Coordinates of C-alpha atoms in Angstrom, one line a residue:
X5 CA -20.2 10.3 -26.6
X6 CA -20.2 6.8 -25.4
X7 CA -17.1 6.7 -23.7
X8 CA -16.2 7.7 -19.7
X9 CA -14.9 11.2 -19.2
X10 CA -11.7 12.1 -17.1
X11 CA -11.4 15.4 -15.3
X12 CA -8.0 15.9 -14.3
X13 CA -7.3 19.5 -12.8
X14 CA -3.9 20.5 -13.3
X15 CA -4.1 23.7 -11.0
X16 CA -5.0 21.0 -7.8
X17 CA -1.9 19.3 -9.0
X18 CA 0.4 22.6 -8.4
X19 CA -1.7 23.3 -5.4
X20 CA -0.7 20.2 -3.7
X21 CA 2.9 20.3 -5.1
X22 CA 2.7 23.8 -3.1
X23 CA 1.4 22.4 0.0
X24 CA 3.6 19.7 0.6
X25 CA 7.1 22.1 -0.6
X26 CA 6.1 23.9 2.4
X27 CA 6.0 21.5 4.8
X28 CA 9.6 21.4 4.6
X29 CA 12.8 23.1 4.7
X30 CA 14.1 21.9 1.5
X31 CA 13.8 21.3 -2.5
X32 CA 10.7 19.7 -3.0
X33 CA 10.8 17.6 -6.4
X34 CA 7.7 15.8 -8.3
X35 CA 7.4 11.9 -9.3
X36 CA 5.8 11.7 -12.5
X37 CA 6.4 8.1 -13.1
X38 CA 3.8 5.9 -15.0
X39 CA 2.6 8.6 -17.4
X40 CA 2.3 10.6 -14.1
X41 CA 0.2 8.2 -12.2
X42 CA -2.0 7.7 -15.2
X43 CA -3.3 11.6 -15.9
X44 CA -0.1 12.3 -18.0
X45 CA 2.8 13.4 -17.5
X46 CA 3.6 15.4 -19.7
X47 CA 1.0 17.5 -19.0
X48 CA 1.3 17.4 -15.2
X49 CA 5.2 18.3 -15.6
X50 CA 4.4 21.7 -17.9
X51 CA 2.0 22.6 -15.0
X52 CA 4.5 21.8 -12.2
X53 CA 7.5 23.8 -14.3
X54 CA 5.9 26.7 -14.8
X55 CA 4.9 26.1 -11.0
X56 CA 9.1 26.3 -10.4
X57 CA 9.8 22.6 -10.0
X58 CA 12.9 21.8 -11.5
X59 CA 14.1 18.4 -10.5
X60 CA 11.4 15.3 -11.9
X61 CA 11.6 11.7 -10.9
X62 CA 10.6 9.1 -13.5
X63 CA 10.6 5.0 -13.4
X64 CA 12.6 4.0 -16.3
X65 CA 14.4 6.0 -19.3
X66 CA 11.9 5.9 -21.8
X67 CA 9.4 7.4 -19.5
X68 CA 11.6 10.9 -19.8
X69 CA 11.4 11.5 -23.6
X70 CA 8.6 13.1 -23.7
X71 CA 8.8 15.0 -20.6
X72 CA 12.4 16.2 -22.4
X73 CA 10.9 16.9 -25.0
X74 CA 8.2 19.6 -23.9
X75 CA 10.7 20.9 -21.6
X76 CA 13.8 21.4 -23.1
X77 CA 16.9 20.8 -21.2
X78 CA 16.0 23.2 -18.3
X79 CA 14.9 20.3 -15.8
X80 CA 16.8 17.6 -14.5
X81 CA 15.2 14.2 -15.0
X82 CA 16.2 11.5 -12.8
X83 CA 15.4 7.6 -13.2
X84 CA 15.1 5.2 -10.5
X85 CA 15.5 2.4 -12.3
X86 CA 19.3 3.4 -12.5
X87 CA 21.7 2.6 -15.5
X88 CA 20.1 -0.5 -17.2
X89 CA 22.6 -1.9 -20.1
X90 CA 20.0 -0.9 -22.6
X91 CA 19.8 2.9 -21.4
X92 CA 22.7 4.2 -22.3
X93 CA 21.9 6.2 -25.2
X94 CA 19.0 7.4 -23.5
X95 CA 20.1 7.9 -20.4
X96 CA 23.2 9.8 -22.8
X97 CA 20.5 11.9 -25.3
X98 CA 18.1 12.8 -23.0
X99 CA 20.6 14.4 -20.8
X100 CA 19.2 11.8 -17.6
X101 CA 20.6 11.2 -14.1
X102 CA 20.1 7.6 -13.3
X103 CA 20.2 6.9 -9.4
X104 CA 22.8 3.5 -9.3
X105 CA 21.1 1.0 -7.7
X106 CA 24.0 -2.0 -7.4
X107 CA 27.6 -2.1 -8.0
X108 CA 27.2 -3.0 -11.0
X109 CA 25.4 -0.4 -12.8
X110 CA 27.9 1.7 -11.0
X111 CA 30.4 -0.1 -12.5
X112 CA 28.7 0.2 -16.2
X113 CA 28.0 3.9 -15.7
X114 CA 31.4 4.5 -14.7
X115 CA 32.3 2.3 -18.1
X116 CA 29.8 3.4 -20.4
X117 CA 29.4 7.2 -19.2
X118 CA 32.2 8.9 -17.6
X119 CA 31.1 12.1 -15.8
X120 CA 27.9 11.8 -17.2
X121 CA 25.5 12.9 -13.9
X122 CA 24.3 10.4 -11.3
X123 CA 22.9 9.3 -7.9
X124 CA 23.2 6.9 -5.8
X125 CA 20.2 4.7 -4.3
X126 CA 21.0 3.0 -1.1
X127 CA 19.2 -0.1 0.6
X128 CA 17.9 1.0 4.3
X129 CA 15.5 -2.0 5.0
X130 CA 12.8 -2.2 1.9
X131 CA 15.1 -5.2 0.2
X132 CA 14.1 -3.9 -2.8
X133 CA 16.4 -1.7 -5.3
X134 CA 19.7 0.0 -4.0
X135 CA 23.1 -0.8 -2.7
X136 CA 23.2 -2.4 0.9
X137 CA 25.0 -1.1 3.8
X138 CA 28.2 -3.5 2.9
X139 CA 27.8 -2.9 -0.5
X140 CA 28.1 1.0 0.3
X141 CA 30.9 0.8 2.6
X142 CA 32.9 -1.0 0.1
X143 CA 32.5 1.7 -2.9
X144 CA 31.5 4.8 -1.1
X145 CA 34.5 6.5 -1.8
X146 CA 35.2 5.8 -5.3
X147 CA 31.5 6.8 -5.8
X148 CA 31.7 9.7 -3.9
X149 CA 34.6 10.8 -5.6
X150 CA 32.9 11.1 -9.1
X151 CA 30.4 13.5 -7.6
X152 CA 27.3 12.3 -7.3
X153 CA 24.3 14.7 -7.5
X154 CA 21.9 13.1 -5.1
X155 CA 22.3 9.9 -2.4
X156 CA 18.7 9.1 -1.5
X157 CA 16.6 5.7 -0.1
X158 CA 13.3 4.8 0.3
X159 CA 11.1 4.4 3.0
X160 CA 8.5 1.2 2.9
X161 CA 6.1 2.2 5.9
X162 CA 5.9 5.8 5.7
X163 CA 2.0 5.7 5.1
X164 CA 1.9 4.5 8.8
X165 CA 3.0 7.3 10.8
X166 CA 4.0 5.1 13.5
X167 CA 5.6 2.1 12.3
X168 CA 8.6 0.9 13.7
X169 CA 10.1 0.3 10.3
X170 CA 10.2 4.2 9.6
X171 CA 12.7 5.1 12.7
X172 CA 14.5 1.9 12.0
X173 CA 15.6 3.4 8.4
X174 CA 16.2 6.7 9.2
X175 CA 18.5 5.3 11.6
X176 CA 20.1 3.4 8.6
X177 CA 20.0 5.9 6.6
X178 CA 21.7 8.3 8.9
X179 CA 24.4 5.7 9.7
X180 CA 25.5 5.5 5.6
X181 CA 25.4 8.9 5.0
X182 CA 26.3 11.0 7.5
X183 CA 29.2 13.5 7.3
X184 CA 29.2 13.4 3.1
X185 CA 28.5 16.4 1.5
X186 CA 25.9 15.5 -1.2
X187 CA 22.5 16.4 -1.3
X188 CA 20.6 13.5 0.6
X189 CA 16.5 12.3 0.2
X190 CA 14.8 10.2 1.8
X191 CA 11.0 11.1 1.6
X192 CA 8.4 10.6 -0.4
X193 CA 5.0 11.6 0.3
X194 CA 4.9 9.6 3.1
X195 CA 7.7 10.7 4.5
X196 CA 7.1 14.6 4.2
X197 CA 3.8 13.9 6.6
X198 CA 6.1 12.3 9.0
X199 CA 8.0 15.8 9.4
X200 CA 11.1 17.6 9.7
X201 CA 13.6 14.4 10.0
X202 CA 12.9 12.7 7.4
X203 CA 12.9 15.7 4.9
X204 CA 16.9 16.4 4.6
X205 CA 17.8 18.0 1.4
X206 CA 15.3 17.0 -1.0
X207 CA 11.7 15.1 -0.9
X208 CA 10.2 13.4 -4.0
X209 CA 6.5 14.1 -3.6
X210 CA 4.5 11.2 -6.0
X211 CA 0.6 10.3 -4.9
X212 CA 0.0 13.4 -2.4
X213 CA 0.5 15.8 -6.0
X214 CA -2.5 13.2 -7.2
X215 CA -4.8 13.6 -4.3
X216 CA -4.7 10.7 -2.8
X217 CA -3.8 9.4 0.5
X218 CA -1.8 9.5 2.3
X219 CA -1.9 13.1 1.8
X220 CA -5.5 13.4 3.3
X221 CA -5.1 17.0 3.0
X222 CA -4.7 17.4 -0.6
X223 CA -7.0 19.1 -3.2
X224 CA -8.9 16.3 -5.3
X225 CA -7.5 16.5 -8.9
X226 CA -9.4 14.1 -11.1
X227 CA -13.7 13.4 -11.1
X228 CA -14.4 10.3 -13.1
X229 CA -18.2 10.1 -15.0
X230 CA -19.4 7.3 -17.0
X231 CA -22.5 8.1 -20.0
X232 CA -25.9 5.9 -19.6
X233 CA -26.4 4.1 -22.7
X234 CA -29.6 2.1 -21.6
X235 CA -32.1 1.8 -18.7
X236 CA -34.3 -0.9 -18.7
X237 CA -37.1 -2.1 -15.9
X238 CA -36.0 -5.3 -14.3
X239 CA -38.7 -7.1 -12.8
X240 CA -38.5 -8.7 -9.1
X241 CA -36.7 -12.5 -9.7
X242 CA -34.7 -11.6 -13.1
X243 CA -31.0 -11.2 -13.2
X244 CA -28.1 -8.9 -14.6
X245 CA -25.3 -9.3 -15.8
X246 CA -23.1 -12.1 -16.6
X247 CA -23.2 -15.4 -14.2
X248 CA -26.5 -14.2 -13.0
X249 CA -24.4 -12.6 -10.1
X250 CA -27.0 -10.7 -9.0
X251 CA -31.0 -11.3 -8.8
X252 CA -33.7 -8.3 -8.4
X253 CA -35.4 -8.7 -5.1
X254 CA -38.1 -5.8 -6.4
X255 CA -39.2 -4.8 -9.3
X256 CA -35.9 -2.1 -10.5
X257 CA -34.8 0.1 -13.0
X258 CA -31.3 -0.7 -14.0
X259 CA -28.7 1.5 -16.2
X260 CA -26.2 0.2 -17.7
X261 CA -23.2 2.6 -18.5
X262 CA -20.3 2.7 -20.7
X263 CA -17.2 1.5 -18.5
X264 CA -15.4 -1.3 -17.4
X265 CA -12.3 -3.5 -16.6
X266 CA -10.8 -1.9 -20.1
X267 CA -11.2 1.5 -18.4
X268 CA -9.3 0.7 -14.8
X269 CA -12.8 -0.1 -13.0
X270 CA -10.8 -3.0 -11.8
X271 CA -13.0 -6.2 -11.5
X272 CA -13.1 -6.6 -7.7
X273 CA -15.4 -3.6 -7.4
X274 CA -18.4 -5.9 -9.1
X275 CA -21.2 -5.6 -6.5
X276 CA -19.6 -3.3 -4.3
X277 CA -19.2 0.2 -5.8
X278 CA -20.7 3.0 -5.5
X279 CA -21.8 5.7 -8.0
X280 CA -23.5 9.4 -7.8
X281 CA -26.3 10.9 -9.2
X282 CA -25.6 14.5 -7.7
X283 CA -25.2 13.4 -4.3
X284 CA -27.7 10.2 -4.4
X285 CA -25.6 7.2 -4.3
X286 CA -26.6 4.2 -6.8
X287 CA -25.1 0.4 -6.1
X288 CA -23.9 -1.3 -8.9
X289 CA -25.3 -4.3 -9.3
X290 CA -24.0 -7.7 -10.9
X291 CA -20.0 -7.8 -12.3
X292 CA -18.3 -5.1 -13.6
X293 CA -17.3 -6.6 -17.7
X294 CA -15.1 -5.3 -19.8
X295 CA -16.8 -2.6 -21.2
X296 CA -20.1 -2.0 -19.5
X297 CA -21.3 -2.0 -15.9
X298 CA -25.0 -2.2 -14.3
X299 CA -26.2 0.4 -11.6
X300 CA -29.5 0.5 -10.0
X301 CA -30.9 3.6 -10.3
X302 CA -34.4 2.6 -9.1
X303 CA -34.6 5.7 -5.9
X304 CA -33.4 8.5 -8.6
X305 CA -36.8 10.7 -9.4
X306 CA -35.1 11.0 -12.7
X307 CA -33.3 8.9 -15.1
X308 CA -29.9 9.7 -15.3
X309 CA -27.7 10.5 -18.5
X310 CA -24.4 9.9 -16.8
X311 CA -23.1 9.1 -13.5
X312 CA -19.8 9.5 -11.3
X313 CA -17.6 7.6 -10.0
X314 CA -15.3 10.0 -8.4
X315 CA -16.7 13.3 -7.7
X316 CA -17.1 15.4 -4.8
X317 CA -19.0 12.4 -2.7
X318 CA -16.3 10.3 -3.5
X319 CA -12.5 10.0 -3.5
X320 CA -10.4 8.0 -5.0
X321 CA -9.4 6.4 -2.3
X322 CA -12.8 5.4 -1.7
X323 CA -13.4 3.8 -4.5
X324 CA -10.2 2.1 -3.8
X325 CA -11.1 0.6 -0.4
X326 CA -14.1 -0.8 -1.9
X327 CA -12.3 -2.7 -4.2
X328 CA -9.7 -4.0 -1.2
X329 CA -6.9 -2.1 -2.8
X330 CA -5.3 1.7 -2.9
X331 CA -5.7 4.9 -5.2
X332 CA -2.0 4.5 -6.6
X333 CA -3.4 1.1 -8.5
X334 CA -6.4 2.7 -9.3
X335 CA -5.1 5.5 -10.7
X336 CA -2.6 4.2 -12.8
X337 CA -5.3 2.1 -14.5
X338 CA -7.5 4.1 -16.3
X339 CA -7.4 3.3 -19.7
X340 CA -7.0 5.1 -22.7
X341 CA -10.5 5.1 -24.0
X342 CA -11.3 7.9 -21.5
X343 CA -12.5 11.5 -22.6
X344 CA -10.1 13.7 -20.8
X345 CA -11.0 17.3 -19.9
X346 CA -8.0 19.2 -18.3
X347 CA -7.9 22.3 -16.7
X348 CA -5.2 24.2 -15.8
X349 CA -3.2 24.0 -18.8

Protein backbone atom coordinates (compact mmCIF):
# COMPACT_ATOMS: atom_id res chain seq x y z
CA UNK A 1 0.00 0.00 0.00
CA UNK A 2 1.04 3.45 -0.75
CA UNK A 3 0.09 5.07 2.24
CA UNK A 4 2.30 5.58 5.90
CA UNK A 5 1.57 2.90 8.48
CA UNK A 6 0.78 3.78 12.33
CA UNK A 7 1.72 1.41 15.03
CA UNK A 8 0.04 2.33 18.01
CA UNK A 9 0.48 -0.25 21.06
CA UNK A 10 -2.26 -0.24 23.27
CA UNK A 11 -0.63 -2.57 25.96
CA UNK A 12 2.39 0.47 26.32
CA UNK A 13 -0.53 2.78 26.78
CA UNK A 14 -1.88 0.62 30.03
CA UNK A 15 1.67 0.13 30.95
CA UNK A 16 2.32 3.82 31.38
CA UNK A 17 -1.19 4.47 32.80
CA UNK A 18 0.20 1.74 35.42
CA UNK A 19 3.43 3.46 36.04
CA UNK A 20 2.36 6.85 36.64
CA UNK A 21 -0.99 5.48 39.09
CA UNK A 22 1.71 4.32 41.21
CA UNK A 23 3.69 7.15 41.61
CA UNK A 24 0.98 8.35 43.70
CA UNK A 25 -1.23 7.86 46.57
CA UNK A 26 -4.39 8.49 44.81
CA UNK A 27 -7.01 7.90 41.85
CA UNK A 28 -5.15 8.14 38.82
CA UNK A 29 -7.55 9.12 35.79
CA UNK A 30 -6.69 9.26 31.86
CA UNK A 31 -7.03 12.39 29.31
CA UNK A 32 -8.16 11.18 26.09
CA UNK A 33 -8.89 14.50 24.64
CA UNK A 34 -8.31 15.10 20.77
CA UNK A 35 -9.30 11.59 19.67
CA UNK A 36 -6.79 10.54 22.48
CA UNK A 37 -3.88 12.55 21.31
CA UNK A 38 -4.54 11.50 17.77
CA UNK A 39 -4.25 7.33 18.20
CA UNK A 40 -8.00 7.15 19.13
CA UNK A 41 -9.64 7.33 21.75
CA UNK A 42 -11.88 5.12 21.68
CA UNK A 43 -9.68 2.54 21.41
CA UNK A 44 -7.19 3.80 24.04
CA UNK A 45 -10.23 4.15 26.57
CA UNK A 46 -11.40 0.20 26.08
CA UNK A 47 -7.77 -0.62 26.80
CA UNK A 48 -7.41 1.69 29.86
CA UNK A 49 -11.10 0.32 31.23
CA UNK A 50 -10.45 -2.97 31.20
CA UNK A 51 -7.02 -1.70 32.75
CA UNK A 52 -9.58 -0.35 35.87
CA UNK A 53 -9.57 3.34 34.94
CA UNK A 54 -12.86 4.67 35.60
CA UNK A 55 -12.80 8.41 35.55
CA UNK A 56 -11.82 9.94 31.68
CA UNK A 57 -11.08 13.55 30.91
CA UNK A 58 -12.13 14.82 27.41
CA UNK A 59 -11.93 18.60 25.75
CA UNK A 60 -15.34 19.33 24.71
CA UNK A 61 -18.85 17.35 24.79
CA UNK A 62 -18.84 15.90 21.55
CA UNK A 63 -15.53 14.35 22.07
CA UNK A 64 -17.40 11.81 24.72
CA UNK A 65 -20.04 10.18 22.45
CA UNK A 66 -18.16 7.75 21.26
CA UNK A 67 -16.18 6.98 24.24
CA UNK A 68 -19.99 6.59 25.85
CA UNK A 69 -20.84 4.75 23.49
CA UNK A 70 -18.32 1.72 23.72
CA UNK A 71 -18.40 1.99 27.34
CA UNK A 72 -21.70 2.15 28.53
CA UNK A 73 -22.45 4.27 31.46
CA UNK A 74 -19.86 2.62 33.77
CA UNK A 75 -17.19 5.49 33.48
CA UNK A 76 -17.57 8.96 34.33
CA UNK A 77 -16.63 11.34 31.63
CA UNK A 78 -15.60 14.76 32.48
CA UNK A 79 -15.18 17.81 30.04
CA UNK A 80 -12.96 20.69 30.56
CA UNK A 81 -14.44 22.83 28.43
CA UNK A 82 -17.30 23.16 31.10
CA UNK A 83 -21.05 23.86 30.44
CA UNK A 84 -21.03 25.61 26.96
CA UNK A 85 -24.82 26.91 26.12
CA UNK A 86 -24.81 24.46 23.22
CA UNK A 87 -23.96 21.33 25.47
CA UNK A 88 -26.71 20.85 27.35
CA UNK A 89 -28.27 18.04 25.83
CA UNK A 90 -25.06 16.40 25.60
CA UNK A 91 -23.66 17.16 28.56
CA UNK A 92 -27.63 15.87 29.71
CA UNK A 93 -27.54 12.33 27.32
CA UNK A 94 -24.34 11.41 27.64
CA UNK A 95 -24.57 11.33 31.31
CA UNK A 96 -21.20 14.14 31.39
CA UNK A 97 -19.60 16.06 34.30
CA UNK A 98 -18.64 19.38 32.96
CA UNK A 99 -15.80 21.13 35.21
CA UNK A 100 -17.44 25.10 35.47
CA UNK A 101 -15.01 27.17 34.35
CA UNK A 102 -16.71 31.00 35.15
CA UNK A 103 -19.67 32.08 36.98
CA UNK A 104 -21.48 31.91 34.37
CA UNK A 105 -21.62 28.49 33.27
CA UNK A 106 -22.16 27.93 36.82
CA UNK A 107 -24.91 29.94 36.65
CA UNK A 108 -26.35 28.12 33.39
CA UNK A 109 -25.70 24.65 34.82
CA UNK A 110 -27.37 25.55 37.94
CA UNK A 111 -30.33 26.91 35.33
CA UNK A 112 -30.27 24.46 32.65
CA UNK A 113 -29.28 21.23 34.87
CA UNK A 114 -30.19 21.04 38.38
CA UNK A 115 -28.25 18.31 40.19
CA UNK A 116 -27.02 17.09 37.16
CA UNK A 117 -22.97 16.22 38.23
CA UNK A 118 -20.20 18.79 38.10
CA UNK A 119 -16.73 20.25 38.90
CA UNK A 120 -15.41 23.08 39.44
CA UNK A 121 -12.09 24.52 37.61
CA UNK A 122 -10.32 27.15 39.46
CA UNK A 123 -7.80 29.86 38.07
CA UNK A 124 -4.19 29.42 40.10
CA UNK A 125 -1.96 31.55 37.72
CA UNK A 126 -2.27 29.97 33.97
CA UNK A 127 -5.01 32.98 33.04
CA UNK A 128 -6.49 30.65 31.03
CA UNK A 129 -9.90 28.71 31.80
CA UNK A 130 -11.39 28.64 35.49
CA UNK A 131 -12.75 30.86 38.10
CA UNK A 132 -10.19 33.34 39.80
CA UNK A 133 -9.51 33.58 43.36
CA UNK A 134 -12.23 36.49 43.81
CA UNK A 135 -14.46 34.92 41.62
CA UNK A 136 -14.24 31.68 43.96
CA UNK A 137 -14.51 33.45 47.12
CA UNK A 138 -17.67 35.08 46.06
CA UNK A 139 -19.62 31.71 45.04
CA UNK A 140 -17.72 28.99 46.84
CA UNK A 141 -20.38 28.28 49.00
CA UNK A 142 -23.37 28.19 46.94
CA UNK A 143 -21.19 25.91 44.66
CA UNK A 144 -20.06 23.93 47.22
CA UNK A 145 -23.38 23.42 48.44
CA UNK A 146 -24.70 21.59 45.31
CA UNK A 147 -21.96 19.02 45.66
CA UNK A 148 -19.53 19.15 43.35
CA UNK A 149 -17.72 15.91 42.40
CA UNK A 150 -14.20 17.29 41.72
CA UNK A 151 -12.44 21.04 42.39
CA UNK A 152 -9.29 20.79 40.33
CA UNK A 153 -6.67 23.53 38.45
CA UNK A 154 -3.95 23.36 36.24
CA UNK A 155 -0.55 23.81 36.40
CA UNK A 156 1.29 25.76 33.33
CA UNK A 157 5.12 24.85 34.13
CA UNK A 158 5.02 21.56 35.44
CA UNK A 159 7.29 20.20 32.58
CA UNK A 160 10.03 22.24 34.32
CA UNK A 161 10.57 20.66 37.60
CA UNK A 162 11.90 23.63 39.00
CA UNK A 163 10.03 26.57 37.89
CA UNK A 164 8.96 29.03 40.26
CA UNK A 165 5.51 29.09 38.73
CA UNK A 166 4.84 25.41 40.02
CA UNK A 167 5.19 26.29 44.00
CA UNK A 168 3.57 29.61 43.26
CA UNK A 169 0.23 27.61 42.36
CA UNK A 170 0.20 25.05 44.64
CA UNK A 171 0.38 27.77 47.06
CA UNK A 172 -2.84 29.16 45.27
CA UNK A 173 -4.30 26.34 44.99
CA UNK A 174 -3.94 25.33 48.62
CA UNK A 175 -5.18 28.87 49.68
CA UNK A 176 -8.75 28.26 47.67
CA UNK A 177 -9.30 25.00 48.69
CA UNK A 178 -8.23 24.04 51.74
CA UNK A 179 -10.55 22.70 54.51
CA UNK A 180 -13.50 21.59 51.73
CA UNK A 181 -14.22 18.24 51.56
CA UNK A 182 -14.38 17.51 47.77
CA UNK A 183 -12.03 15.53 46.00
CA UNK A 184 -9.26 17.99 44.74
CA UNK A 185 -6.62 17.65 41.45
CA UNK A 186 -4.20 19.46 40.45
CA UNK A 187 -1.74 17.29 38.25
CA UNK A 188 -1.33 16.41 35.17
CA UNK A 189 1.52 14.50 33.88
CA UNK A 190 3.67 17.10 34.79
CA UNK A 191 2.65 17.37 37.87
CA UNK A 192 2.71 13.59 39.02
CA UNK A 193 6.79 13.79 38.13
CA UNK A 194 6.95 16.62 40.53
CA UNK A 195 5.78 14.16 43.45
CA UNK A 196 3.73 13.73 46.39
CA UNK A 197 2.32 17.45 46.81
CA UNK A 198 1.04 18.11 43.90
CA UNK A 199 -0.88 14.67 43.54
CA UNK A 200 -3.92 15.31 46.24
CA UNK A 201 -6.94 13.23 45.46
CA UNK A 202 -6.85 12.65 41.90
CA UNK A 203 -4.15 13.21 38.83
CA UNK A 204 -5.19 13.39 35.17
CA UNK A 205 -2.43 11.67 33.41
CA UNK A 206 -2.63 13.00 29.33
CA UNK A 207 0.99 12.84 27.15
CA UNK A 208 3.00 10.51 29.78
CA UNK A 209 0.01 7.51 28.79
CA UNK A 210 1.36 8.53 24.95
CA UNK A 211 4.98 8.22 25.56
CA UNK A 212 6.12 11.29 25.31
CA UNK A 213 7.92 13.62 27.51
CA UNK A 214 7.81 14.69 29.99
CA UNK A 215 7.43 11.24 31.14
CA UNK A 216 10.90 10.26 29.90
CA UNK A 217 10.33 7.05 31.56
CA UNK A 218 7.44 5.78 29.63
CA UNK A 219 7.08 2.85 27.22
CA UNK A 220 7.07 4.11 23.50
CA UNK A 221 3.54 3.38 22.10
CA UNK A 222 3.43 4.39 18.46
CA UNK A 223 6.45 3.56 15.47
CA UNK A 224 5.63 5.58 12.38
CA UNK A 225 6.89 4.04 8.65
CA UNK A 226 6.46 5.65 5.47
CA UNK A 227 6.46 3.03 1.88
CA UNK A 228 9.20 4.00 -0.98
CA UNK A 229 7.45 4.60 -4.05
CA UNK A 230 10.52 5.71 -6.24
CA UNK A 231 14.32 5.96 -6.05
CA UNK A 232 16.04 7.63 -8.58
CA UNK A 233 19.99 8.55 -9.09
CA UNK A 234 20.53 12.23 -8.68
CA UNK A 235 23.57 13.42 -10.23
CA UNK A 236 26.05 15.86 -8.41
CA UNK A 237 24.57 19.75 -9.24
CA UNK A 238 20.70 18.68 -9.82
CA UNK A 239 18.00 19.51 -7.38
CA UNK A 240 14.93 18.05 -5.45
CA UNK A 241 12.10 18.99 -4.58
CA UNK A 242 10.13 22.05 -4.96
CA UNK A 243 12.00 25.63 -4.90
CA UNK A 244 15.18 23.76 -5.65
CA UNK A 245 15.63 23.84 -1.75
CA UNK A 246 18.13 21.52 -1.88
CA UNK A 247 21.15 20.78 -4.60
CA UNK A 248 23.18 17.39 -4.73
CA UNK A 249 26.75 18.03 -3.85
CA UNK A 250 27.59 14.15 -5.15
CA UNK A 251 26.28 12.06 -7.30
CA UNK A 252 22.98 10.48 -4.83
CA UNK A 253 20.35 8.17 -4.83
CA UNK A 254 17.25 9.75 -3.53
CA UNK A 255 13.75 8.01 -2.47
CA UNK A 256 10.94 9.55 -2.35
CA UNK A 257 8.23 8.19 0.04
CA UNK A 258 4.64 8.44 0.47
CA UNK A 259 4.07 11.18 3.43
CA UNK A 260 3.70 14.63 4.07
CA UNK A 261 2.15 17.80 5.59
CA UNK A 262 -1.43 15.94 4.93
CA UNK A 263 -0.07 13.21 7.24
CA UNK A 264 1.19 15.53 10.44
CA UNK A 265 4.98 15.58 9.08
CA UNK A 266 4.56 19.12 9.82
CA UNK A 267 6.47 21.45 7.27
CA UNK A 268 9.25 22.79 9.44
CA UNK A 269 10.97 19.41 9.49
CA UNK A 270 11.93 20.01 5.54
CA UNK A 271 15.74 19.58 5.58
CA UNK A 272 16.10 18.57 9.01
CA UNK A 273 14.58 15.19 9.77
CA UNK A 274 15.74 12.26 10.23
CA UNK A 275 14.61 8.69 9.01
CA UNK A 276 15.77 4.90 9.61
CA UNK A 277 16.69 2.25 7.67
CA UNK A 278 17.11 -0.39 10.59
CA UNK A 279 19.32 1.59 12.52
CA UNK A 280 21.11 3.65 9.55
CA UNK A 281 19.86 7.18 9.68
CA UNK A 282 18.94 8.80 6.14
CA UNK A 283 18.46 12.94 5.96
CA UNK A 284 15.70 14.12 4.09
CA UNK A 285 16.50 16.22 1.68
CA UNK A 286 14.61 19.29 0.05
CA UNK A 287 10.87 20.33 1.65
CA UNK A 288 8.55 18.14 3.02
CA UNK A 289 5.00 18.65 0.36
CA UNK A 290 1.95 17.68 0.97
CA UNK A 291 2.01 14.21 0.14
CA UNK A 292 5.54 13.07 -0.60
CA UNK A 293 8.95 13.68 0.99
CA UNK A 294 12.69 13.02 -0.45
CA UNK A 295 15.34 11.07 1.67
CA UNK A 296 18.75 10.37 0.64
CA UNK A 297 19.44 6.95 0.86
CA UNK A 298 22.80 7.01 -0.98
CA UNK A 299 25.02 5.06 2.28
CA UNK A 300 22.21 2.23 2.51
CA UNK A 301 23.85 -1.10 0.75
CA UNK A 302 20.37 -1.69 -0.13
CA UNK A 303 17.48 0.12 -1.51
CA UNK A 304 14.87 0.45 0.90
CA UNK A 305 11.07 -0.46 0.56
CA UNK A 306 10.00 1.61 3.47
CA UNK A 307 11.46 3.68 6.09
CA UNK A 308 10.70 5.02 9.79
CA UNK A 309 10.14 7.79 11.19
CA UNK A 310 9.58 6.90 14.75
CA UNK A 311 10.98 3.66 15.70
CA UNK A 312 13.21 2.39 18.14
CA UNK A 313 16.18 5.07 17.11
CA UNK A 314 13.83 7.57 17.40
CA UNK A 315 11.14 9.12 19.60
CA UNK A 316 8.66 11.22 19.17
CA UNK A 317 9.95 13.73 20.86
CA UNK A 318 12.81 13.68 18.67
CA UNK A 319 11.32 14.15 15.76
CA UNK A 320 9.64 16.99 17.52
CA UNK A 321 12.75 18.96 18.47
CA UNK A 322 13.86 18.76 15.09
CA UNK A 323 10.99 20.51 13.89
CA UNK A 324 11.34 23.34 16.93
CA UNK A 325 8.15 22.13 18.51
CA UNK A 326 6.83 19.22 21.05
CA UNK A 327 5.37 15.50 20.67
CA UNK A 328 1.83 16.72 21.97
CA UNK A 329 1.53 18.76 18.38
CA UNK A 330 3.04 16.16 16.62
CA UNK A 331 1.03 13.71 17.77
CA UNK A 332 -2.20 15.13 17.48
CA UNK A 333 -1.45 15.63 13.79
CA UNK A 334 -1.28 12.60 12.08
CA UNK A 335 -3.72 12.46 9.52
CA UNK A 336 -6.24 10.10 8.67
CA UNK A 337 -4.69 8.65 5.63
CA UNK A 338 -2.44 6.48 7.86
CA UNK A 339 -2.58 2.53 8.02
CA UNK A 340 -3.04 1.87 11.53
CA UNK A 341 -1.95 -1.47 13.17
CA UNK A 342 -2.92 -1.76 16.90
CA UNK A 343 -1.94 -4.05 19.29
CA UNK A 344 -3.28 -4.66 22.43
CA UNK A 345 -6.88 -4.67 21.65
Amino acid sequence: MSTGRLTIDLDAVVANWRALDAMTNCKTAAVIKADGYGLGSVNIAKALFKAGVRQFFVAVAEEAAPIRAELGPRPEINVFSGHMKGDTAAIRDLNLTPMLNSVEQVTHHFETLPGHPFGIQLDTGMNRLGLEMQEWAAIAGLALDQNPTLVMSHLACADEPDHPMNPHQLANFHMMTDGISVPRSLSATGGILLGPDYHFDLTRPGIGLYGADPFSDGTPVIELEFPVVQIRDVAQGEVVGYGNSWQAERASRIATISGGYADGIIRSLSDRAIFYHGKTPCKLVGRVSMDLMTIDVTDLSEDPKALSLICAEQTVDDVARRAGTIGYELLTQLGGRYTRRIYGK
